[in-house]
PDB file of C-alpha atoms in Angstrom:
ATOM      1  CA  MET A   1       5.025  -9.895  40.858  1.00 56.00           C
ATOM      2  CA  ALA A   2       5.182 -10.568  37.349  1.00 64.00           C
ATOM      3  CA  ARG A   3       5.084  -7.252  35.360  1.00 72.00           C
ATOM      4  CA  SER A   4       1.928  -6.421  33.417  1.00 80.00           C
ATOM      5  CA  VAL A   5       2.219  -6.976  29.785  1.00 86.00           C
ATOM      6  CA  ASP A   6       0.158  -5.153  27.101  1.00 89.00           C
ATOM      7  CA  PRO A   7       1.104  -6.326  23.488  1.00 90.00           C
ATOM      8  CA  THR A   8      -0.840  -4.018  21.792  1.00 92.00           C
ATOM      9  CA  GLN A   9       1.402  -1.110  22.613  1.00 95.00           C
ATOM     10  CA  ILE A  10       3.932  -2.434  19.998  1.00 97.00           C
ATOM     11  CA  PHE A  11       1.273  -1.725  17.359  1.00 98.00           C
ATOM     12  CA  ARG A  12       1.043   1.972  18.091  1.00 98.00           C
ATOM     13  CA  LEU A  13       2.628   4.699  15.978  1.00 98.00           C
ATOM     14  CA  ASP A  14       2.708   7.728  18.584  1.00 98.00           C
ATOM     15  CA  GLY A  15       5.152  10.279  17.487  1.00 97.00           C
ATOM     16  CA  ARG A  16       5.698   8.945  14.065  1.00 98.00           C
ATOM     17  CA  THR A  17       5.278  10.284  10.612  1.00 98.00           C
ATOM     18  CA  VAL A  18       3.850   8.006   8.119  1.00 98.00           C
ATOM     19  CA  VAL A  19       3.184   8.943   4.129  1.00 98.00           C
ATOM     20  CA  VAL A  20       0.554   7.124   2.434  1.00 98.00           C
ATOM     21  CA  THR A  21       0.246   7.256  -1.499  1.00 98.00           C
ATOM     22  CA  GLY A  22      -2.788   6.545  -3.266  1.00 97.00           C
ATOM     23  CA  ALA A  23      -4.603   8.154  -0.091  1.00 97.00           C
ATOM     24  CA  SER A  24      -7.465   9.325  -1.964  1.00 96.00           C
ATOM     25  CA  SER A  25      -9.497   5.996  -2.496  1.00 93.00           C
ATOM     26  CA  GLY A  26      -9.465   2.424  -1.846  1.00 92.00           C
ATOM     27  CA  LEU A  27      -6.940   0.521   0.432  1.00 95.00           C
ATOM     28  CA  GLY A  28      -4.855   3.700   0.568  1.00 97.00           C
ATOM     29  CA  TYR A  29      -8.163   5.639   1.984  1.00 97.00           C
ATOM     30  CA  ARG A  30      -8.713   3.272   4.783  1.00 97.00           C
ATOM     31  CA  PHE A  31      -4.755   2.977   5.462  1.00 98.00           C
ATOM     32  CA  VAL A  32      -4.714   6.377   6.403  1.00 98.00           C
ATOM     33  CA  GLN A  33      -7.516   6.307   8.950  1.00 98.00           C
ATOM     34  CA  VAL A  34      -5.870   3.155  10.536  1.00 98.00           C
ATOM     35  CA  VAL A  35      -2.589   4.633  10.878  1.00 98.00           C
ATOM     36  CA  ALA A  36      -4.027   8.006  12.195  1.00 98.00           C
ATOM     37  CA  ALA A  37      -6.002   6.013  14.826  1.00 98.00           C
ATOM     38  CA  ALA A  38      -2.754   4.342  15.670  1.00 98.00           C
ATOM     39  CA  GLY A  39      -1.385   7.913  16.997  1.00 98.00           C
ATOM     40  CA  ALA A  40       0.693   8.654  13.594  1.00 98.00           C
ATOM     41  CA  SER A  41       1.297  12.090  12.055  1.00 98.00           C
ATOM     42  CA  VAL A  42      -0.025  11.245   8.487  1.00 98.00           C
ATOM     43  CA  ILE A  43       0.772  12.616   5.239  1.00 98.00           C
ATOM     44  CA  LEU A  44      -2.007  11.759   2.762  1.00 98.00           C
ATOM     45  CA  ALA A  45      -0.756  11.881  -1.164  1.00 98.00           C
ATOM     46  CA  ALA A  46      -2.730  11.397  -4.309  1.00 97.00           C
ATOM     47  CA  ARG A  47      -3.427  13.184  -7.461  1.00 96.00           C
ATOM     48  CA  ARG A  48      -7.001  14.141  -6.339  1.00 96.00           C
ATOM     49  CA  LEU A  49      -6.179  16.782  -4.020  1.00 97.00           C
ATOM     50  CA  VAL A  50      -9.928  17.516  -3.029  1.00 97.00           C
ATOM     51  CA  ARG A  51     -10.421  14.222  -1.825  1.00 97.00           C
ATOM     52  CA  ILE A  52      -7.602  13.915   0.283  1.00 98.00           C
ATOM     53  CA  GLU A  53      -8.202  17.491   1.797  1.00 98.00           C
ATOM     54  CA  ALA A  54     -11.430  16.176   2.696  1.00 97.00           C
ATOM     55  CA  LEU A  55     -10.136  13.183   4.773  1.00 97.00           C
ATOM     56  CA  ALA A  56      -7.526  15.285   6.237  1.00 98.00           C
ATOM     57  CA  ASP A  57     -10.000  17.823   7.524  1.00 98.00           C
ATOM     58  CA  GLU A  58     -12.112  15.116   9.103  1.00 97.00           C
ATOM     59  CA  LEU A  59      -9.038  13.438  10.659  1.00 98.00           C
ATOM     60  CA  GLN A  60      -8.110  16.853  11.959  1.00 97.00           C
ATOM     61  CA  SER A  61     -11.504  17.290  13.483  1.00 97.00           C
ATOM     62  CA  GLN A  62     -10.857  14.091  15.367  1.00 96.00           C
ATOM     63  CA  GLY A  63      -7.604  15.394  16.985  1.00 97.00           C
ATOM     64  CA  ALA A  64      -5.212  13.800  14.383  1.00 97.00           C
ATOM     65  CA  ASN A  65      -2.152  15.486  12.838  1.00 97.00           C
ATOM     66  CA  ALA A  66      -3.183  15.210   8.825  1.00 98.00           C
ATOM     67  CA  LEU A  67      -1.807  16.967   5.980  1.00 98.00           C
ATOM     68  CA  ALA A  68      -2.886  16.236   2.211  1.00 98.00           C
ATOM     69  CA  VAL A  69      -0.090  16.708  -0.565  1.00 98.00           C
ATOM     70  CA  GLU A  70      -0.975  16.768  -4.131  1.00 98.00           C
ATOM     71  CA  CYS A  71       1.243  14.106  -5.734  1.00 98.00           C
ATOM     72  CA  ASP A  72       1.467  12.138  -9.193  1.00 98.00           C
ATOM     73  CA  VAL A  73       4.111   9.370  -8.243  1.00 98.00           C
ATOM     74  CA  THR A  74       5.231   8.978 -11.743  1.00 97.00           C
ATOM     75  CA  VAL A  75       6.731  12.636 -11.680  1.00 98.00           C
ATOM     76  CA  ASP A  76       9.992  12.854  -9.754  1.00 97.00           C
ATOM     77  CA  SER A  77       9.798  16.251  -8.546  1.00 98.00           C
ATOM     78  CA  ALA A  78       6.234  15.715  -7.192  1.00 98.00           C
ATOM     79  CA  VAL A  79       7.651  12.662  -5.249  1.00 98.00           C
ATOM     80  CA  GLU A  80      10.532  14.667  -3.808  1.00 98.00           C
ATOM     81  CA  ARG A  81       7.890  17.563  -2.821  1.00 98.00           C
ATOM     82  CA  MET A  82       5.824  15.014  -1.010  1.00 98.00           C
ATOM     83  CA  ILE A  83       8.840  13.647   1.096  1.00 98.00           C
ATOM     84  CA  ALA A  84      10.249  17.098   1.892  1.00 98.00           C
ATOM     85  CA  VAL A  85       6.784  18.333   2.977  1.00 97.00           C
ATOM     86  CA  ALA A  86       6.674  15.350   5.201  1.00 97.00           C
ATOM     87  CA  VAL A  87       9.926  16.188   6.977  1.00 98.00           C
ATOM     88  CA  GLU A  88       9.282  20.070   6.844  1.00 97.00           C
ATOM     89  CA  SER A  89       6.130  19.545   8.810  1.00 96.00           C
ATOM     90  CA  THR A  90       7.049  16.833  11.180  1.00 96.00           C
ATOM     91  CA  GLY A  91      10.787  16.709  11.198  1.00 96.00           C
ATOM     92  CA  ARG A  92      11.047  13.031  10.409  1.00 97.00           C
ATOM     93  CA  LEU A  93       9.841  10.317   8.213  1.00 98.00           C
ATOM     94  CA  ASP A  94       9.129   6.860   9.784  1.00 98.00           C
ATOM     95  CA  VAL A  95       6.869   5.159   7.597  1.00 98.00           C
ATOM     96  CA  LEU A  96       5.924   5.002   4.067  1.00 98.00           C
ATOM     97  CA  VAL A  97       2.904   2.845   2.791  1.00 98.00           C
ATOM     98  CA  ASN A  98       3.133   2.692  -1.112  1.00 98.00           C
ATOM     99  CA  ALA A  99      -0.756   2.221  -2.085  1.00 98.00           C
ATOM    100  CA  ALA A 100      -1.126   4.294  -5.208  1.00 97.00           C
ATOM    101  CA  GLY A 101      -1.702   1.699  -8.109  1.00 96.00           C
ATOM    102  CA  ILE A 102      -3.808   1.575 -11.283  1.00 94.00           C
ATOM    103  CA  ALA A 103      -5.236  -1.076 -13.436  1.00 90.00           C
ATOM    104  CA  PRO A 104      -5.350  -1.019 -17.099  1.00 89.00           C
ATOM    105  CA  HIS A 105      -8.334   0.766 -19.071  1.00 81.00           C
ATOM    106  CA  GLU A 106      -8.439  -1.536 -21.692  1.00 74.00           C
ATOM    107  CA  ASP A 107      -9.568  -5.461 -21.504  1.00 72.00           C
ATOM    108  CA  ASN A 108      -8.122  -6.879 -24.892  1.00 73.00           C
ATOM    109  CA  GLU A 109      -7.016 -10.462 -24.979  1.00 78.00           C
ATOM    110  CA  ILE A 110      -3.627  -9.026 -26.096  1.00 85.00           C
ATOM    111  CA  GLU A 111      -3.173  -5.956 -24.145  1.00 90.00           C
ATOM    112  CA  SER A 112      -1.446  -3.237 -26.060  1.00 92.00           C
ATOM    113  CA  PRO A 113       2.251  -1.693 -25.209  1.00 94.00           C
ATOM    114  CA  ASP A 114       0.809   1.631 -24.296  1.00 94.00           C
ATOM    115  CA  SER A 115      -1.470   0.325 -21.670  1.00 93.00           C
ATOM    116  CA  PHE A 116       1.518  -2.269 -20.516  1.00 94.00           C
ATOM    117  CA  ARG A 117       3.989   0.934 -20.002  1.00 97.00           C
ATOM    118  CA  GLU A 118       1.396   3.095 -18.190  1.00 97.00           C
ATOM    119  CA  VAL A 119       0.356   0.561 -15.370  1.00 96.00           C
ATOM    120  CA  LEU A 120       3.947  -0.263 -14.963  1.00 97.00           C
ATOM    121  CA  GLU A 121       4.860   3.404 -14.854  1.00 98.00           C
ATOM    122  CA  VAL A 122       2.532   3.698 -11.889  1.00 98.00           C
ATOM    123  CA  ASN A 123       2.802   0.657  -9.913  1.00 98.00           C
ATOM    124  CA  THR A 124       6.424  -0.324 -10.178  1.00 98.00           C
ATOM    125  CA  VAL A 125       8.358   2.791 -11.374  1.00 98.00           C
ATOM    126  CA  GLY A 126       6.187   5.108  -9.303  1.00 98.00           C
ATOM    127  CA  LEU A 127       6.620   2.847  -6.399  1.00 98.00           C
ATOM    128  CA  TYR A 128      10.435   2.929  -6.434  1.00 98.00           C
ATOM    129  CA  ASN A 129      10.459   6.595  -7.099  1.00 98.00           C
ATOM    130  CA  CYS A 130       8.670   6.945  -3.641  1.00 98.00           C
ATOM    131  CA  SER A 131      10.914   4.287  -1.900  1.00 98.00           C
ATOM    132  CA  ARG A 132      14.040   6.149  -3.262  1.00 98.00           C
ATOM    133  CA  ALA A 133      13.036   9.405  -1.801  1.00 98.00           C
ATOM    134  CA  ALA A 134      11.757   8.268   1.389  1.00 98.00           C
ATOM    135  CA  GLY A 135      14.740   5.684   1.728  1.00 98.00           C
ATOM    136  CA  ALA A 136      17.369   8.650   1.556  1.00 98.00           C
ATOM    137  CA  VAL A 137      15.660  10.223   4.448  1.00 98.00           C
ATOM    138  CA  MET A 138      15.400   7.089   6.140  1.00 98.00           C
ATOM    139  CA  ILE A 139      19.265   6.328   5.821  1.00 98.00           C
ATOM    140  CA  ASP A 140      20.016   9.556   7.337  1.00 97.00           C
ATOM    141  CA  GLN A 141      17.806   8.797  10.357  1.00 96.00           C
ATOM    142  CA  ALA A 142      19.073   5.156  10.682  1.00 97.00           C
ATOM    143  CA  GLY A 143      15.760   3.737  10.464  1.00 98.00           C
ATOM    144  CA  GLY A 144      12.301   3.184   9.142  1.00 98.00           C
ATOM    145  CA  SER A 145       9.605   1.035   7.631  1.00 98.00           C
ATOM    146  CA  ILE A 146       8.155   0.971   3.822  1.00 99.00           C
ATOM    147  CA  VAL A 147       5.456  -0.840   3.046  1.00 98.00           C
ATOM    148  CA  ASN A 148       4.729  -1.803  -0.526  1.00 98.00           C
ATOM    149  CA  VAL A 149       1.438  -2.827  -1.524  1.00 98.00           C
ATOM    150  CA  ALA A 150       1.468  -5.751  -3.798  1.00 98.00           C
ATOM    151  CA  SER A 151      -1.274  -8.150  -4.599  1.00 97.00           C
ATOM    152  CA  ILE A 152      -2.020 -11.732  -5.399  1.00 96.00           C
ATOM    153  CA  SER A 153      -1.845 -11.116  -8.827  1.00 94.00           C
ATOM    154  CA  GLY A 154       1.963 -10.673  -8.141  1.00 96.00           C
ATOM    155  CA  LEU A 155       2.204 -14.035  -6.692  1.00 96.00           C
ATOM    156  CA  VAL A 156       0.073 -16.485  -9.124  1.00 94.00           C
ATOM    157  CA  ALA A 157      -1.197 -16.323 -12.661  1.00 88.00           C
ATOM    158  CA  GLY A 158      -4.885 -14.951 -13.013  1.00 74.00           C
ATOM    159  CA  ASP A 159      -7.688 -16.947 -13.644  1.00 65.00           C
ATOM    160  CA  GLY A 160      -9.897 -13.927 -13.975  1.00 60.00           C
ATOM    161  CA  PRO A 161      -9.764 -10.229 -15.235  1.00 55.00           C
ATOM    162  CA  ASP A 162      -6.160  -9.840 -14.422  1.00 58.00           C
ATOM    163  CA  THR A 163      -4.146  -8.354 -17.571  1.00 83.00           C
ATOM    164  CA  PRO A 164      -0.380  -8.928 -18.265  1.00 92.00           C
ATOM    165  CA  SER A 165       0.379  -5.389 -17.020  1.00 94.00           C
ATOM    166  CA  TYR A 166      -1.051  -5.597 -13.926  1.00 94.00           C
ATOM    167  CA  ALA A 167       0.433  -8.909 -12.694  1.00 94.00           C
ATOM    168  CA  ALA A 168       4.052  -7.838 -14.138  1.00 96.00           C
ATOM    169  CA  SER A 169       3.751  -4.720 -12.044  1.00 97.00           C
ATOM    170  CA  LYS A 170       2.799  -6.397  -8.887  1.00 97.00           C
ATOM    171  CA  GLY A 171       5.273  -9.168  -9.352  1.00 97.00           C
ATOM    172  CA  ALA A 172       7.893  -6.809  -9.763  1.00 98.00           C
ATOM    173  CA  VAL A 173       6.685  -4.996  -6.449  1.00 98.00           C
ATOM    174  CA  VAL A 174       7.358  -8.469  -4.701  1.00 98.00           C
ATOM    175  CA  ASN A 175      10.824  -8.918  -5.846  1.00 98.00           C
ATOM    176  CA  LEU A 176      11.750  -5.236  -5.572  1.00 98.00           C
ATOM    177  CA  THR A 177      10.557  -5.632  -1.894  1.00 98.00           C
ATOM    178  CA  ARG A 178      13.228  -8.310  -1.278  1.00 98.00           C
ATOM    179  CA  GLU A 179      15.802  -6.348  -3.298  1.00 98.00           C
ATOM    180  CA  LEU A 180      15.321  -3.192  -1.049  1.00 98.00           C
ATOM    181  CA  ALA A 181      15.136  -4.814   1.999  1.00 98.00           C
ATOM    182  CA  VAL A 182      18.335  -6.711   1.643  1.00 98.00           C
ATOM    183  CA  ARG A 183      20.190  -3.509   0.563  1.00 98.00           C
ATOM    184  CA  TRP A 184      18.882  -0.993   2.980  1.00 98.00           C
ATOM    185  CA  ALA A 185      18.963  -3.503   6.224  1.00 98.00           C
ATOM    186  CA  PRO A 186      22.341  -2.171   7.199  1.00 98.00           C
ATOM    187  CA  HIS A 187      20.637   1.081   7.545  1.00 98.00           C
ATOM    188  CA  GLY A 188      17.913  -0.287   9.874  1.00 98.00           C
ATOM    189  CA  ILE A 189      15.129   0.176   7.440  1.00 98.00           C
ATOM    190  CA  ARG A 190      12.595  -2.544   6.905  1.00 98.00           C
ATOM    191  CA  VAL A 191      10.844  -3.102   3.479  1.00 99.00           C
ATOM    192  CA  ASN A 192       8.000  -5.518   3.403  1.00 99.00           C
ATOM    193  CA  ALA A 193       4.937  -6.048   1.199  1.00 98.00           C
ATOM    194  CA  LEU A 194       1.417  -6.620   1.587  1.00 98.00           C
ATOM    195  CA  ALA A 195      -0.646  -8.772  -0.810  1.00 98.00           C
ATOM    196  CA  PRO A 196      -4.394  -8.468  -0.622  1.00 97.00           C
ATOM    197  CA  GLY A 197      -6.749 -10.490  -2.352  1.00 95.00           C
ATOM    198  CA  TRP A 198     -10.213  -9.387  -3.227  1.00 91.00           C
ATOM    199  CA  PHE A 199     -11.400  -6.288  -1.529  1.00 91.00           C
ATOM    200  CA  PRO A 200     -13.913  -3.651  -2.358  1.00 86.00           C
ATOM    201  CA  SER A 201     -12.064  -0.546  -4.017  1.00 83.00           C
ATOM    202  CA  GLU A 202     -12.748   1.622  -7.106  1.00 80.00           C
ATOM    203  CA  MET A 203     -10.435  -0.886  -8.824  1.00 77.00           C
ATOM    204  CA  THR A 204     -12.646  -4.118  -8.262  1.00 79.00           C
ATOM    205  CA  ALA A 205     -15.971  -2.026  -8.140  1.00 74.00           C
ATOM    206  CA  GLU A 206     -17.043  -3.242 -11.646  1.00 77.00           C
ATOM    207  CA  SER A 207     -16.057  -6.987 -10.884  1.00 81.00           C
ATOM    208  CA  LEU A 208     -17.474  -6.996  -7.584  1.00 84.00           C
ATOM    209  CA  SER A 209     -20.916  -5.151  -8.255  1.00 82.00           C
ATOM    210  CA  SER A 210     -21.738  -8.018 -11.164  1.00 89.00           C
ATOM    211  CA  GLU A 211     -23.446 -11.205 -10.294  1.00 90.00           C
ATOM    212  CA  THR A 212     -20.800 -12.922 -12.462  1.00 88.00           C
ATOM    213  CA  GLY A 213     -17.834 -11.187 -10.755  1.00 87.00           C
ATOM    214  CA  ARG A 214     -18.961 -11.994  -7.394  1.00 91.00           C
ATOM    215  CA  ARG A 215     -19.759 -15.497  -8.069  1.00 92.00           C
ATOM    216  CA  PHE A 216     -16.206 -15.830  -9.106  1.00 90.00           C
ATOM    217  CA  VAL A 217     -14.557 -14.510  -6.115  1.00 91.00           C
ATOM    218  CA  GLU A 218     -16.899 -16.552  -3.880  1.00 93.00           C
ATOM    219  CA  GLU A 219     -16.141 -19.682  -5.601  1.00 94.00           C
ATOM    220  CA  ARG A 220     -12.310 -18.951  -6.199  1.00 93.00           C
ATOM    221  CA  THR A 221     -11.865 -18.057  -2.628  1.00 94.00           C
ATOM    222  CA  PRO A 222     -11.654 -20.985  -0.016  1.00 96.00           C
ATOM    223  CA  LEU A 223     -13.273 -18.361   2.797  1.00 97.00           C
ATOM    224  CA  GLY A 224     -16.260 -17.859  -0.128  1.00 97.00           C
ATOM    225  CA  ARG A 225     -16.253 -14.055   0.075  1.00 95.00           C
ATOM    226  CA  PRO A 226     -14.026 -10.887  -0.739  1.00 95.00           C
ATOM    227  CA  GLY A 227     -12.380  -9.291   2.233  1.00 95.00           C
ATOM    228  CA  ASP A 228     -13.815  -6.433   3.990  1.00 94.00           C
ATOM    229  CA  PRO A 229     -11.491  -3.420   4.260  1.00 93.00           C
ATOM    230  CA  THR A 230     -11.168  -3.471   7.884  1.00 96.00           C
ATOM    231  CA  GLU A 231      -9.549  -6.961   7.438  1.00 97.00           C
ATOM    232  CA  LEU A 232      -6.386  -5.476   6.387  1.00 98.00           C
ATOM    233  CA  ASP A 233      -6.096  -3.140   9.377  1.00 98.00           C
ATOM    234  CA  GLY A 234      -4.044  -5.487  11.466  1.00 98.00           C
ATOM    235  CA  ALA A 235      -1.763  -6.426   8.835  1.00 98.00           C
ATOM    236  CA  ILE A 236      -0.862  -2.671   7.863  1.00 98.00           C
ATOM    237  CA  LEU A 237      -0.250  -1.700  11.554  1.00 98.00           C
ATOM    238  CA  PHE A 238       1.830  -4.834  11.775  1.00 98.00           C
ATOM    239  CA  LEU A 239       4.160  -4.028   9.239  1.00 98.00           C
ATOM    240  CA  ALA A 240       4.316  -0.304   9.944  1.00 98.00           C
ATOM    241  CA  SER A 241       4.906  -0.638  13.509  1.00 98.00           C
ATOM    242  CA  ASP A 242       7.447  -2.336  15.759  1.00 98.00           C
ATOM    243  CA  ALA A 243       5.172  -5.286  16.073  1.00 98.00           C
ATOM    244  CA  SER A 244       7.112  -6.543  12.645  1.00 98.00           C
ATOM    245  CA  SER A 245      10.664  -5.139  13.929  1.00 98.00           C
ATOM    246  CA  TYR A 246      12.443  -8.505  12.959  1.00 98.00           C
ATOM    247  CA  VAL A 247      10.745  -8.968   9.581  1.00 98.00           C
ATOM    248  CA  THR A 248      11.893  -7.419   6.480  1.00 98.00           C
ATOM    249  CA  GLY A 249      12.017  -8.529   2.761  1.00 98.00           C
ATOM    250  CA  HIS A 250       8.597 -10.324   3.380  1.00 98.00           C
ATOM    251  CA  THR A 251       5.008 -10.283   1.405  1.00 98.00           C
ATOM    252  CA  LEU A 252       2.294 -10.844   3.803  1.00 98.00           C
ATOM    253  CA  ILE A 253      -0.735 -12.242   1.993  1.00 98.00           C
ATOM    254  CA  VAL A 254      -4.400 -11.519   3.352  1.00 98.00           C
ATOM    255  CA  ASP A 255      -6.537 -13.315   0.553  1.00 97.00           C
ATOM    256  CA  GLY A 256      -8.940 -15.557   2.178  1.00 97.00           C
ATOM    257  CA  GLY A 257      -6.790 -18.822   1.183  1.00 97.00           C
ATOM    258  CA  TRP A 258      -6.885 -17.583  -2.668  1.00 95.00           C
ATOM    259  CA  THR A 259      -3.103 -18.460  -3.087  1.00 96.00           C
ATOM    260  CA  ALA A 260      -3.210 -21.501  -0.951  1.00 95.00           C
ATOM    261  CA  ARG A 261      -4.963 -23.576  -3.702  1.00 86.00           C
TER     262      ARG A 261
END
């Protein structure tokens, strides 16, 4: 008699510790809920402590193991503390989801150097800081998974409200993902990226709330609409879990066909 097969089990994160940066809003906020539902102990990290404490309390009331840690990814000491708290509270660190990111506050035709530096400091340098700190723990453990949130803006030139700093920072994330994947593969650490298209978040709220902005996304996307946050659930679980145990250095695009044109 053939053994029963349950392929959903490889997507589970029971007994694992997951750190999610940028957990106070947008995609990071959703990713926290998804990994917790998959059985992980989750460390919520962001600058806005009140928001992540509220989410952690909600998850705890549902039986999840969740802990909020205030963290600015551009501050080295804050990043080190975030990783230390994760290890001290659960004894391990299995997954890092680098979801912290910003878009520039200005929309000038020629972006200022200050704006350019600020965006790269958060989106690229901050992401590397977190990966470096987590990687040190994962090397000692001989394994782990890092998921970097990139963007379609890191893969193709923008034809809308994208700016040089955002495109450059996300393009750097894509290739940094490849570099760390190759360097750390001998230690059993997988490093992959997730490149979403247009999804509702604080960052995209202004564009998607206007008729012009929404029409732009609908006309440019082959599927004819922005994504729903739930449509990234499978992607984040795939990259974080054993379902992607033979995948590293890869950028998974979830964009409704945007980059297929």
